[in-house]
Amino acid sequence: MNRLKTVSRIILIIAIPILIMTLSQNLIYRLPDAYLYYFNDSQCLNKLYLSMSNSEMADALTDLLNRFRPDPETFNIYVDTGYDELGIFDSRDAYNLQMMKKALDMSSLFCIISLILVTAVYVFLLRQEEKKMLRTSFVIGAGISVILMIAQAVVLPAPAMRERIFTVIGVRPFYEDSALSMILTDSFWNMITVFLTGVTLIILGITTYVQYRLTRPPRIFY
C-alpha cells in the first residue's frame, strides 16, 4: 500500500502541471476572445482586405481549430467573392494551421488524461486519509507549473525559440506576406503570452482553493 501511495504521489506531481498548462492553452487557443482582442487592437485584418469583421474572423479561426477530424482538402477559412467561395489561406498556411491544430489536439488529450489521473489520485489518497501527502504533492506540482509558465513566457515571444517549437510540431516557414504570417506576428505571440500567463495564474488560484478545501486539517476551535 505504501508503494502505491508513493506512485500516486509521483503521478500527482507530474499530472498537476500538465493539467494546469494544457488547460490554459486550450482555453486561450480554442476560444475566440484572445483573437478578437488582438484583431481589434492590431487591425491586422485590414492588410488582408477581407470582407469579414474581426469577430467573424475570430469565430471562423477558432471554429477551424475546434473541428473534429476536418477534411485536409477543405481546411481553410472561406469568403464569398460574389462568384465563389475563396480560401484566404494558401496551401502552406493551411498545412501549418493543420499542424498547429494537431499540436493543440495533443494538448487536449494530455489535459483529459491528466485530469483523470489527478481526480483518481485525489479520490484514492483522500480515502486513505493522506491529506498531508496531497498538500505537499500539490505544492510541488504547483511550483513546477509556475516554472513552466515562466519558461513559456520567455519562449513564446522569442522568434528563434518559437521557430524551434514550430519545427518540432511540423510547421513549415511561412511564405512572405502570406495571410497567416500577417496574423501570427510577434505582437500576436506577445499578446498570447500575456493571456496564457493570466489564465494560468487564475487556474492556479482556483486549484489552490479547491485543494485547500479538500485537504484542510480539521479545526480544533470554531
mmCIF file of N, CA and C in Angstrom, residues 31-124:
data_model
loop_
_atom_site.group_PDB
_atom_site.id
_atom_site.type_symbol
_atom_site.label_atom_id
_atom_site.label_comp_id
_atom_site.label_asym_id
_atom_site.label_seq_id
_atom_site.Cartn_x
_atom_site.Cartn_y
_atom_site.Cartn_z
ATOM 1 N N LEU A 31 -10.853 29.386 -27.745
ATOM 2 C CA LEU A 31 -11.919 30.366 -27.602
ATOM 3 C C LEU A 31 -11.577 31.619 -28.411
ATOM 4 N N PRO A 32 -12.575 32.317 -28.940
ATOM 5 C CA PRO A 32 -12.305 33.450 -29.840
ATOM 6 C C PRO A 32 -11.878 34.738 -29.143
ATOM 7 N N ASP A 33 -11.974 34.799 -27.819
ATOM 8 C CA ASP A 33 -11.782 36.070 -27.119
ATOM 9 C C ASP A 33 -10.400 36.680 -27.341
ATOM 10 N N ALA A 34 -9.342 35.860 -27.204
ATOM 11 C CA ALA A 34 -7.987 36.392 -27.370
ATOM 12 C C ALA A 34 -7.766 36.871 -28.800
ATOM 13 N N TYR A 35 -8.247 36.108 -29.775
ATOM 14 C CA TYR A 35 -8.091 36.503 -31.177
ATOM 15 C C TYR A 35 -8.834 37.806 -31.462
ATOM 16 N N LEU A 36 -10.056 37.902 -30.942
ATOM 17 C CA LEU A 36 -10.848 39.112 -31.169
ATOM 18 C C LEU A 36 -10.162 40.326 -30.567
ATOM 19 N N TYR A 37 -9.614 40.166 -29.370
ATOM 20 C CA TYR A 37 -8.887 41.277 -28.735
ATOM 21 C C TYR A 37 -7.716 41.701 -29.607
ATOM 22 N N TYR A 38 -6.989 40.721 -30.129
ATOM 23 C CA TYR A 38 -5.821 41.032 -30.956
ATOM 24 C C TYR A 38 -6.229 41.699 -32.264
ATOM 25 N N PHE A 39 -7.266 41.181 -32.904
ATOM 26 C CA PHE A 39 -7.711 41.773 -34.167
ATOM 27 C C PHE A 39 -8.173 43.214 -33.966
ATOM 28 N N ASN A 40 -8.897 43.460 -32.881
ATOM 29 C CA ASN A 40 -9.361 44.819 -32.604
ATOM 30 C C ASN A 40 -8.201 45.753 -32.289
ATOM 31 N N ASP A 41 -7.213 45.234 -31.588
ATOM 32 C CA ASP A 41 -6.102 46.075 -31.153
ATOM 33 C C ASP A 41 -5.117 46.353 -32.280
ATOM 34 N N SER A 42 -4.804 45.327 -33.079
ATOM 35 C CA SER A 42 -3.770 45.471 -34.105
ATOM 36 C C SER A 42 -4.305 45.921 -35.457
ATOM 37 N N GLN A 43 -5.594 45.677 -35.709
ATOM 38 C CA GLN A 43 -6.195 45.968 -37.016
ATOM 39 C C GLN A 43 -5.445 45.266 -38.152
ATOM 40 N N CYS A 44 -4.888 44.089 -37.835
ATOM 41 C CA CYS A 44 -4.088 43.370 -38.842
ATOM 42 C C CYS A 44 -4.945 42.855 -39.992
ATOM 43 N N LEU A 45 -6.239 42.666 -39.782
ATOM 44 C CA LEU A 45 -7.088 42.149 -40.848
ATOM 45 C C LEU A 45 -7.268 43.154 -41.970
ATOM 46 N N ASN A 46 -7.016 44.435 -41.672
ATOM 47 C CA ASN A 46 -7.137 45.449 -42.719
ATOM 48 C C ASN A 46 -6.128 45.205 -43.841
ATOM 49 N N LYS A 47 -4.987 44.581 -43.492
ATOM 50 C CA LYS A 47 -3.964 44.304 -44.503
ATOM 51 C C LYS A 47 -4.376 43.168 -45.442
ATOM 52 N N LEU A 48 -5.348 42.360 -44.992
ATOM 53 C CA LEU A 48 -5.765 41.217 -45.801
ATOM 54 C C LEU A 48 -6.917 41.559 -46.733
ATOM 55 N N TYR A 49 -7.525 42.718 -46.520
ATOM 56 C CA TYR A 49 -8.634 43.177 -47.374
ATOM 57 C C TYR A 49 -9.744 42.122 -47.430
ATOM 58 N N LEU A 50 -10.170 41.672 -46.256
ATOM 59 C CA LEU A 50 -11.215 40.665 -46.175
ATOM 60 C C LEU A 50 -12.559 41.308 -45.896
ATOM 61 N N SER A 51 -13.609 40.710 -46.454
ATOM 62 C CA SER A 51 -14.960 41.196 -46.179
ATOM 63 C C SER A 51 -15.513 40.474 -44.946
ATOM 64 N N MET A 52 -14.708 40.464 -43.897
ATOM 65 C CA MET A 52 -15.101 39.825 -42.642
ATOM 66 C C MET A 52 -14.795 40.776 -41.498
ATOM 67 N N SER A 53 -15.686 40.806 -40.517
ATOM 68 C CA SER A 53 -15.424 41.615 -39.345
ATOM 69 C C SER A 53 -14.420 40.893 -38.446
ATOM 70 N N ASN A 54 -13.897 41.612 -37.472
ATOM 71 C CA ASN A 54 -12.945 40.997 -36.544
ATOM 72 C C ASN A 54 -13.564 39.830 -35.786
ATOM 73 N N SER A 55 -14.812 39.994 -35.373
ATOM 74 C CA SER A 55 -15.475 38.923 -34.626
ATOM 75 C C SER A 55 -15.745 37.714 -35.514
ATOM 76 N N GLU A 56 -16.100 37.953 -36.767
ATOM 77 C CA GLU A 56 -16.339 36.852 -37.693
ATOM 78 C C GLU A 56 -15.050 36.066 -37.944
ATOM 79 N N MET A 57 -13.945 36.777 -38.083
ATOM 80 C CA MET A 57 -12.663 36.116 -38.302
ATOM 81 C C MET A 57 -12.241 35.326 -37.071
ATOM 82 N N ALA A 58 -12.430 35.897 -35.887
ATOM 83 C CA ALA A 58 -12.078 35.194 -34.656
ATOM 84 C C ALA A 58 -12.906 33.925 -34.507
ATOM 85 N N ASP A 59 -14.203 34.014 -34.804
ATOM 86 C CA ASP A 59 -15.079 32.839 -34.724
ATOM 87 C C ASP A 59 -14.686 31.790 -35.765
ATOM 88 N N ALA A 60 -14.375 32.238 -36.977
ATOM 89 C CA ALA A 60 -14.011 31.307 -38.050
ATOM 90 C C ALA A 60 -12.705 30.588 -37.731
ATOM 91 N N LEU A 61 -11.745 31.313 -37.158
ATOM 92 C CA LEU A 61 -10.447 30.718 -36.840
ATOM 93 C C LEU A 61 -10.570 29.678 -35.739
ATOM 94 N N THR A 62 -11.327 30.002 -34.693
ATOM 95 C CA THR A 62 -11.493 29.037 -33.604
ATOM 96 C C THR A 62 -12.365 27.858 -34.035
ATOM 97 N N ASP A 63 -13.327 28.111 -34.920
ATOM 98 C CA ASP A 63 -14.122 27.002 -35.455
ATOM 99 C C ASP A 63 -13.230 26.032 -36.217
ATOM 100 N N LEU A 64 -12.270 26.568 -36.936
ATOM 101 C CA LEU A 64 -11.335 25.729 -37.686
ATOM 102 C C LEU A 64 -10.486 24.880 -36.736
ATOM 103 N N LEU A 65 -10.013 25.492 -35.668
ATOM 104 C CA LEU A 65 -9.166 24.785 -34.714
ATOM 105 C C LEU A 65 -9.944 23.781 -33.865
ATOM 106 N N ASN A 66 -11.252 23.957 -33.768
ATOM 107 C CA ASN A 66 -12.071 23.075 -32.933
ATOM 108 C C ASN A 66 -12.786 21.978 -33.706
ATOM 109 N N ARG A 67 -12.600 21.947 -35.013
ATOM 110 C CA ARG A 67 -13.275 20.918 -35.804
ATOM 111 C C ARG A 67 -12.751 19.525 -35.466
ATOM 112 N N PHE A 68 -13.656 18.565 -35.500
ATOM 113 C CA PHE A 68 -13.290 17.176 -35.228
ATOM 114 C C PHE A 68 -13.023 16.461 -36.554
ATOM 115 N N ARG A 69 -11.802 15.989 -36.734
ATOM 116 C CA ARG A 69 -11.380 15.286 -37.948
ATOM 117 C C ARG A 69 -11.759 16.063 -39.212
ATOM 118 N N PRO A 70 -11.222 17.259 -39.394
ATOM 119 C CA PRO A 70 -11.558 18.053 -40.588
ATOM 120 C C PRO A 70 -10.934 17.458 -41.836
ATOM 121 N N ASP A 71 -11.535 17.759 -42.959
ATOM 122 C CA ASP A 71 -11.010 17.325 -44.251
ATOM 123 C C ASP A 71 -9.824 18.220 -44.614
ATOM 124 N N PRO A 72 -8.622 17.648 -44.784
ATOM 125 C CA PRO A 72 -7.453 18.474 -45.118
ATOM 126 C C PRO A 72 -7.631 19.273 -46.400
ATOM 127 N N GLU A 73 -8.449 18.759 -47.321
ATOM 128 C CA GLU A 73 -8.636 19.439 -48.596
ATOM 129 C C GLU A 73 -9.457 20.719 -48.464
ATOM 130 N N THR A 74 -10.283 20.792 -47.436
ATOM 131 C CA THR A 74 -11.138 21.976 -47.247
ATOM 132 C C THR A 74 -10.799 22.707 -45.949
ATOM 133 N N PHE A 75 -9.621 22.439 -45.395
ATOM 134 C CA PHE A 75 -9.222 23.062 -44.132
ATOM 135 C C PHE A 75 -8.770 24.489 -44.410
ATOM 136 N N ASN A 76 -9.719 25.412 -44.357
ATOM 137 C CA ASN A 76 -9.444 26.801 -44.689
ATOM 138 C C ASN A 76 -10.596 27.669 -44.189
ATOM 139 N N ILE A 77 -10.401 28.967 -44.237
ATOM 140 C CA ILE A 77 -11.472 29.921 -43.951
ATOM 141 C C ILE A 77 -11.884 30.540 -45.280
ATOM 142 N N TYR A 78 -13.162 30.447 -45.586
ATOM 143 C CA TYR A 78 -13.629 30.859 -46.905
ATOM 144 C C TYR A 78 -14.428 32.162 -46.838
ATOM 145 N N VAL A 79 -14.253 32.976 -47.876
ATOM 146 C CA VAL A 79 -15.021 34.216 -48.007
ATOM 147 C C VAL A 79 -15.730 34.191 -49.349
ATOM 148 N N ASP A 80 -16.881 34.814 -49.366
ATOM 149 C CA ASP A 80 -17.692 34.868 -50.587
ATOM 150 C C ASP A 80 -17.224 36.038 -51.448
ATOM 151 N N THR A 81 -16.712 35.733 -52.617
ATOM 152 C CA THR A 81 -16.215 36.775 -53.530
ATOM 153 C C THR A 81 -17.303 37.315 -54.452
ATOM 154 N N GLY A 82 -18.493 36.735 -54.374
ATOM 155 C CA GLY A 82 -19.560 37.105 -55.288
ATOM 156 C C GLY A 82 -19.678 36.133 -56.431
ATOM 157 N N TYR A 83 -18.590 35.394 -56.676
ATOM 158 C CA TYR A 83 -18.589 34.380 -57.731
ATOM 159 C C TYR A 83 -18.469 32.967 -57.145
ATOM 160 N N ASP A 84 -17.619 32.837 -56.123
ATOM 161 C CA ASP A 84 -17.436 31.545 -55.474
ATOM 162 C C ASP A 84 -16.862 31.759 -54.070
ATOM 163 N N GLU A 85 -16.627 30.642 -53.388
ATOM 164 C CA GLU A 85 -16.025 30.702 -52.057
ATOM 165 C C GLU A 85 -14.511 30.591 -52.210
ATOM 166 N N LEU A 86 -13.794 31.593 -51.680
ATOM 167 C CA LEU A 86 -12.342 31.636 -51.824
ATOM 168 C C LEU A 86 -11.680 31.461 -50.460
ATOM 169 N N GLY A 87 -10.747 30.500 -50.367
ATOM 170 C CA GLY A 87 -9.997 30.312 -49.134
ATOM 171 C C GLY A 87 -8.974 31.416 -48.948
ATOM 172 N N ILE A 88 -8.893 31.954 -47.747
ATOM 173 C CA ILE A 88 -7.985 33.081 -47.512
ATOM 174 C C ILE A 88 -6.553 32.621 -47.288
ATOM 175 N N PHE A 89 -6.355 31.332 -46.957
ATOM 176 C CA PHE A 89 -5.013 30.820 -46.720
ATOM 177 C C PHE A 89 -4.513 30.039 -47.933
ATOM 178 N N ASP A 90 -3.226 30.201 -48.254
ATOM 179 C CA ASP A 90 -2.640 29.393 -49.320
ATOM 180 C C ASP A 90 -2.357 27.990 -48.786
ATOM 181 N N SER A 91 -1.837 27.117 -49.623
ATOM 182 C CA SER A 91 -1.644 25.719 -49.240
ATOM 183 C C SER A 91 -0.667 25.575 -48.071
ATOM 184 N N ARG A 92 0.390 26.404 -48.040
ATOM 185 C CA ARG A 92 1.360 26.339 -46.951
ATOM 186 C C ARG A 92 0.720 26.788 -45.631
ATOM 187 N N ASP A 93 -0.039 27.867 -45.667
ATOM 188 C CA ASP A 93 -0.719 28.347 -44.463
ATOM 189 C C ASP A 93 -1.724 27.311 -43.950
ATOM 190 N N ALA A 94 -2.491 26.721 -44.878
ATOM 191 C CA ALA A 94 -3.481 25.711 -44.489
ATOM 192 C C ALA A 94 -2.794 24.514 -43.837
ATOM 193 N N TYR A 95 -1.677 24.103 -44.409
ATOM 194 C CA TYR A 95 -0.915 22.987 -43.827
ATOM 195 C C TYR A 95 -0.403 23.353 -42.433
ATOM 196 N N ASN A 96 0.146 24.541 -42.285
ATOM 197 C CA ASN A 96 0.669 24.962 -40.984
ATOM 198 C C ASN A 96 -0.421 25.036 -39.930
ATOM 199 N N LEU A 97 -1.601 25.509 -40.335
ATOM 200 C CA LEU A 97 -2.721 25.539 -39.389
ATOM 201 C C LEU A 97 -3.121 24.133 -38.965
ATOM 202 N N GLN A 98 -3.060 23.192 -39.883
ATOM 203 C CA GLN A 98 -3.359 21.803 -39.535
ATOM 204 C C GLN A 98 -2.359 21.266 -38.521
ATOM 205 N N MET A 99 -1.093 21.605 -38.676
ATOM 206 C CA MET A 99 -0.070 21.163 -37.724
ATOM 207 C C MET A 99 -0.286 21.792 -36.354
ATOM 208 N N MET A 100 -0.683 23.061 -36.351
ATOM 209 C CA MET A 100 -0.974 23.724 -35.082
ATOM 210 C C MET A 100 -2.182 23.097 -34.400
ATOM 211 N N LYS A 101 -3.185 22.749 -35.208
ATOM 212 C CA LYS A 101 -4.369 22.095 -34.660
ATOM 213 C C LYS A 101 -4.015 20.730 -34.077
ATOM 214 N N LYS A 102 -3.164 19.974 -34.764
ATOM 215 C CA LYS A 102 -2.761 18.664 -34.256
ATOM 216 C C LYS A 102 -2.035 18.801 -32.923
ATOM 217 N N ALA A 103 -1.171 19.819 -32.811
ATOM 218 C CA ALA A 103 -0.479 20.062 -31.551
ATOM 219 C C ALA A 103 -1.475 20.442 -30.459
ATOM 220 N N LEU A 104 -2.469 21.243 -30.809
ATOM 221 C CA LEU A 104 -3.491 21.637 -29.842
ATOM 222 C C LEU A 104 -4.355 20.451 -29.439
ATOM 223 N N ASP A 105 -4.661 19.577 -30.398
ATOM 224 C CA ASP A 105 -5.420 18.367 -30.081
ATOM 225 C C ASP A 105 -4.635 17.458 -29.138
ATOM 226 N N MET A 106 -3.323 17.383 -29.334
ATOM 227 C CA MET A 106 -2.476 16.600 -28.440
ATOM 228 C C MET A 106 -2.481 17.207 -27.040
ATOM 229 N N SER A 107 -2.475 18.531 -26.991
ATOM 230 C CA SER A 107 -2.570 19.217 -25.698
ATOM 231 C C SER A 107 -3.890 18.881 -25.005
ATOM 232 N N SER A 108 -4.974 18.818 -25.778
ATOM 233 C CA SER A 108 -6.282 18.462 -25.209
ATOM 234 C C SER A 108 -6.271 17.039 -24.659
ATOM 235 N N LEU A 109 -5.618 16.129 -25.391
ATOM 236 C CA LEU A 109 -5.525 14.741 -24.940
ATOM 237 C C LEU A 109 -4.769 14.650 -23.620
ATOM 238 N N PHE A 110 -3.640 15.349 -23.539
ATOM 239 C CA PHE A 110 -2.872 15.365 -22.291
ATOM 240 C C PHE A 110 -3.689 15.971 -21.156
ATOM 241 N N CYS A 111 -4.478 16.994 -21.479
ATOM 242 C CA CYS A 111 -5.310 17.653 -20.468
ATOM 243 C C CYS A 111 -6.339 16.677 -19.897
ATOM 244 N N ILE A 112 -7.002 15.931 -20.770
ATOM 245 C CA ILE A 112 -8.020 14.975 -20.332
ATOM 246 C C ILE A 112 -7.400 13.856 -19.506
ATOM 247 N N ILE A 113 -6.276 13.310 -19.983
ATOM 248 C CA ILE A 113 -5.613 12.214 -19.266
ATOM 249 C C ILE A 113 -5.141 12.683 -17.894
ATOM 250 N N SER A 114 -4.520 13.863 -17.833
ATOM 251 C CA SER A 114 -4.029 14.368 -16.550
ATOM 252 C C SER A 114 -5.176 14.673 -15.593
ATOM 253 N N LEU A 115 -6.306 15.164 -16.120
ATOM 254 C CA LEU A 115 -7.468 15.416 -15.268
ATOM 255 C C LEU A 115 -7.982 14.126 -14.658
ATOM 256 N N ILE A 116 -8.051 13.070 -15.457
ATOM 257 C CA ILE A 116 -8.497 11.769 -14.948
ATOM 258 C C ILE A 116 -7.535 11.259 -13.878
ATOM 259 N N LEU A 117 -6.237 11.374 -14.129
ATOM 260 C CA LEU A 117 -5.240 10.892 -13.173
ATOM 261 C C LEU A 117 -5.291 11.681 -11.864
ATOM 262 N N VAL A 118 -5.377 13.003 -11.969
ATOM 263 C CA VAL A 118 -5.429 13.836 -10.764
ATOM 264 C C VAL A 118 -6.667 13.511 -9.946
ATOM 265 N N THR A 119 -7.809 13.375 -10.610
ATOM 266 C CA THR A 119 -9.054 13.041 -9.907
ATOM 267 C C THR A 119 -8.951 11.684 -9.220
ATOM 268 N N ALA A 120 -8.422 10.688 -9.933
ATOM 269 C CA ALA A 120 -8.299 9.338 -9.367
ATOM 270 C C ALA A 120 -7.372 9.327 -8.168
ATOM 271 N N VAL A 121 -6.241 10.021 -8.270
ATOM 272 C CA VAL A 121 -5.283 10.051 -7.157
ATOM 273 C C VAL A 121 -5.879 10.767 -5.954
ATOM 274 N N TYR A 122 -6.577 11.868 -6.180
ATOM 275 C CA TYR A 122 -7.195 12.590 -5.066
ATOM 276 C C TYR A 122 -8.225 11.713 -4.365
ATOM 277 N N VAL A 123 -9.061 11.018 -5.135
ATOM 278 C CA VAL A 123 -10.067 10.135 -4.527
ATOM 279 C C VAL A 123 -9.384 9.045 -3.714
ATOM 280 N N PHE A 124 -8.342 8.441 -4.267
ATOM 281 C CA PHE A 124 -7.628 7.352 -3.581
ATOM 282 C C PHE A 124 -6.963 7.837 -2.291
#
